[in-house]
mmCIF file of C-alpha atoms in Angstrom:
data_model
loop_
_atom_site.group_PDB
_atom_site.id
_atom_site.type_symbol
_atom_site.label_atom_id
_atom_site.label_comp_id
_atom_site.label_asym_id
_atom_site.label_seq_id
_atom_site.Cartn_x
_atom_site.Cartn_y
_atom_site.Cartn_z
ATOM 1 C CA MET A 1 128.353 99.606 92.204
ATOM 2 C CA PRO A 2 124.588 98.925 92.590
ATOM 3 C CA SER A 3 123.139 100.162 96.000
ATOM 4 C CA LEU A 4 121.447 97.507 98.164
ATOM 5 C CA PHE A 5 118.122 99.009 97.086
ATOM 6 C CA ALA A 6 119.093 98.269 93.503
ATOM 7 C CA LYS A 7 119.789 94.657 94.296
ATOM 8 C CA ILE A 8 116.491 94.619 96.077
ATOM 9 C CA ILE A 9 114.778 95.867 92.936
ATOM 10 C CA ASN A 10 116.514 93.336 90.799
ATOM 11 C CA GLY A 11 115.712 90.466 93.124
ATOM 12 C CA GLU A 12 119.160 89.794 94.154
ATOM 13 C CA VAL A 13 118.257 90.512 97.890
ATOM 14 C CA PRO A 14 114.863 89.237 99.239
ATOM 15 C CA CYS A 15 112.443 91.758 100.679
ATOM 16 C CA HIS A 16 108.848 91.904 101.990
ATOM 17 C CA LYS A 17 107.218 93.910 99.232
ATOM 18 C CA ILE A 18 104.199 96.040 99.947
ATOM 19 C CA LEU A 19 103.383 97.519 96.737
ATOM 20 C CA GLU A 20 105.274 97.741 93.281
ATOM 21 C CA ASP A 21 104.630 99.138 90.014
ATOM 22 C CA ASP A 22 106.920 99.771 86.967
ATOM 23 C CA ARG A 23 108.730 102.872 88.573
ATOM 24 C CA PHE A 24 108.299 102.398 92.300
ATOM 25 C CA LEU A 25 108.738 99.764 95.076
ATOM 26 C CA ALA A 26 107.437 99.558 98.696
ATOM 27 C CA PHE A 27 108.825 97.134 100.965
ATOM 28 C CA LEU A 28 109.222 96.702 104.835
ATOM 29 C CA ASP A 29 112.258 98.048 106.573
ATOM 30 C CA ILE A 30 114.404 95.113 108.273
ATOM 31 C CA ARG A 31 115.094 97.492 111.312
ATOM 32 C CA PRO A 32 111.536 98.959 111.914
ATOM 33 C CA ILE A 33 110.975 101.757 114.352
ATOM 34 C CA ASN A 34 107.400 100.142 114.489
ATOM 35 C CA PRO A 35 105.821 97.320 113.055
ATOM 36 C CA GLY A 36 104.658 98.408 109.424
ATOM 37 C CA HIS A 37 107.628 100.744 108.897
ATOM 38 C CA THR A 38 108.091 100.856 105.099
ATOM 39 C CA LEU A 39 110.511 102.282 102.604
ATOM 40 C CA VAL A 40 109.337 103.743 99.354
ATOM 41 C CA ILE A 41 111.837 103.923 96.515
ATOM 42 C CA PRO A 42 111.954 104.874 92.986
ATOM 43 C CA LYS A 43 113.383 102.112 90.765
ATOM 44 C CA GLN A 44 115.584 104.349 89.073
ATOM 45 C CA GLU A 45 118.916 104.521 91.083
ATOM 46 C CA ILE A 46 119.243 108.054 92.179
ATOM 47 C CA ASP A 47 121.291 108.861 95.376
ATOM 48 C CA TYR A 48 119.523 111.978 96.680
ATOM 49 C CA LEU A 49 115.703 112.456 96.840
ATOM 50 C CA PHE A 50 115.980 116.103 95.719
ATOM 51 C CA ASP A 51 117.853 115.070 92.544
ATOM 52 C CA LEU A 52 114.808 113.390 91.498
ATOM 53 C CA ASP A 53 113.174 115.441 88.550
ATOM 54 C CA ASP A 54 109.829 117.172 89.484
ATOM 55 C CA GLN A 55 107.540 114.560 87.889
ATOM 56 C CA LEU A 56 109.269 111.596 89.636
ATOM 57 C CA LEU A 57 109.375 113.243 92.864
ATOM 58 C CA GLY A 58 105.639 114.055 92.542
ATOM 59 C CA ASP A 59 104.639 110.448 91.485
ATOM 60 C CA LEU A 60 106.963 109.058 94.267
ATOM 61 C CA THR A 61 104.796 110.983 96.811
ATOM 62 C CA VAL A 62 101.621 109.877 95.283
ATOM 63 C CA PHE A 63 102.647 106.216 95.446
ATOM 64 C CA ALA A 64 103.796 106.781 98.988
ATOM 65 C CA LYS A 65 100.303 108.173 99.840
ATOM 66 C CA ARG A 66 98.729 105.002 98.437
ATOM 67 C CA VAL A 67 101.132 102.867 100.764
ATOM 68 C CA ALA A 68 100.450 104.934 103.757
ATOM 69 C CA ARG A 69 96.876 104.439 103.459
ATOM 70 C CA MET A 70 97.270 100.758 103.192
ATOM 71 C CA ILE A 71 99.556 100.780 106.370
ATOM 72 C CA GLU A 72 96.980 102.930 108.328
ATOM 73 C CA GLN A 73 94.295 100.228 107.529
ATOM 74 C CA ALA A 74 96.485 97.443 108.779
ATOM 75 C CA VAL A 75 98.557 98.743 111.557
ATOM 76 C CA GLU A 76 97.326 100.496 114.888
ATOM 77 C CA CYS A 77 98.654 104.118 114.844
ATOM 78 C CA GLU A 78 97.502 107.703 115.040
ATOM 79 C CA ARG A 79 99.319 108.544 111.892
ATOM 80 C CA ILE A 80 101.955 107.630 109.289
ATOM 81 C CA GLY A 81 105.204 109.627 109.949
ATOM 82 C CA VAL A 82 107.352 110.453 106.887
ATOM 83 C CA MET A 83 111.136 110.779 107.184
ATOM 84 C CA VAL A 84 113.617 111.369 104.622
ATOM 85 C CA ALA A 85 117.084 111.065 105.902
ATOM 86 C CA GLY A 86 118.948 109.682 102.899
ATOM 87 C CA LEU A 87 122.253 108.865 104.455
ATOM 88 C CA GLU A 88 121.722 105.050 105.179
ATOM 89 C CA VAL A 89 121.567 103.711 101.504
ATOM 90 C CA PRO A 90 122.826 105.812 98.450
ATOM 91 C CA HIS A 91 119.466 105.537 96.679
ATOM 92 C CA ALA A 92 116.501 107.922 97.036
ATOM 93 C CA HIS A 93 113.963 106.535 99.632
ATOM 94 C CA VAL A 94 111.216 107.782 101.996
ATOM 95 C CA HIS A 95 110.435 106.220 105.421
ATOM 96 C CA LEU A 96 106.738 105.719 106.139
ATOM 97 C CA VAL A 97 106.411 104.995 109.946
ATOM 98 C CA PRO A 98 103.330 104.265 111.837
ATOM 99 C CA ILE A 99 103.216 106.439 114.900
ATOM 100 C CA LYS A 100 101.234 107.421 117.911
ATOM 101 C CA ALA A 101 103.443 110.243 119.084
ATOM 102 C CA ILE A 102 106.125 112.538 117.532
ATOM 103 C CA ALA A 103 108.755 110.762 119.599
ATOM 104 C CA ASP A 104 108.086 107.556 117.679
ATOM 105 C CA LEU A 105 109.997 109.090 114.740
ATOM 106 C CA ASN A 106 113.529 108.207 116.027
ATOM 107 C CA PHE A 107 115.919 105.746 114.608
ATOM 108 C CA ALA A 108 117.172 104.971 118.075
ATOM 109 C CA HIS A 109 113.824 102.814 118.481
ATOM 110 C CA ALA A 110 114.770 100.655 115.316
ATOM 111 C CA LYS A 111 115.218 96.988 116.192
ATOM 112 C CA GLU A 112 115.999 94.156 113.919
ATOM 113 C CA ALA A 113 112.810 92.368 113.172
ATOM 114 C CA ASP A 114 112.436 88.572 112.633
ATOM 115 C CA GLN A 115 111.485 87.410 109.102
ATOM 116 C CA GLU A 116 108.243 85.878 110.445
ATOM 117 C CA ALA A 117 107.089 89.071 112.029
ATOM 118 C CA LEU A 118 107.889 91.035 108.862
ATOM 119 C CA SER A 119 106.003 88.442 106.799
ATOM 120 C CA ALA A 120 102.949 88.871 108.956
ATOM 121 C CA VAL A 121 102.810 92.542 108.940
ATOM 122 C CA ALA A 122 103.361 92.627 105.087
ATOM 123 C CA ASP A 123 100.509 90.243 104.751
ATOM 124 C CA MET A 124 98.310 92.444 106.544
ATOM 125 C CA ILE A 125 99.293 95.552 104.903
ATOM 126 C CA ARG A 126 98.885 94.097 101.243
ATOM 127 C CA ALA A 127 95.597 92.796 102.158
ATOM 128 C CA HIS A 128 94.435 96.549 102.000
ATOM 129 C CA ALA A 129 95.837 97.168 98.529
ATOM 130 C CA GLY A 130 92.653 97.417 96.977
ATOM 131 C CA GLU A 131 91.244 100.059 99.406
#
């Protein structure tokens, strides 16, 4: 059965896309820890991040770096925190979370965001795609 992320990749479930290429997709988390919280996934459906082959894992990291730079330009933060929990959805993914302190990297802070707020944040981040 396809994961939620596979359904997002296939356009069956809507998302607020930040950046996409032929192998990776970045989109806003619908339960963000902070505004700009973005998920980066490979389009290839592999459950566990460390089951990705070395090339794909390396390229995912480079893609995530580009997305992180976009978020930094759009959202007030000290850094972009990176988390890999890997239990929420059976599809490898990396969380990029704008943070001001280490305590910000806590899923207990996640709250359902309304679609208008997500759309506005996505627009702000995408505006920095060329930087």
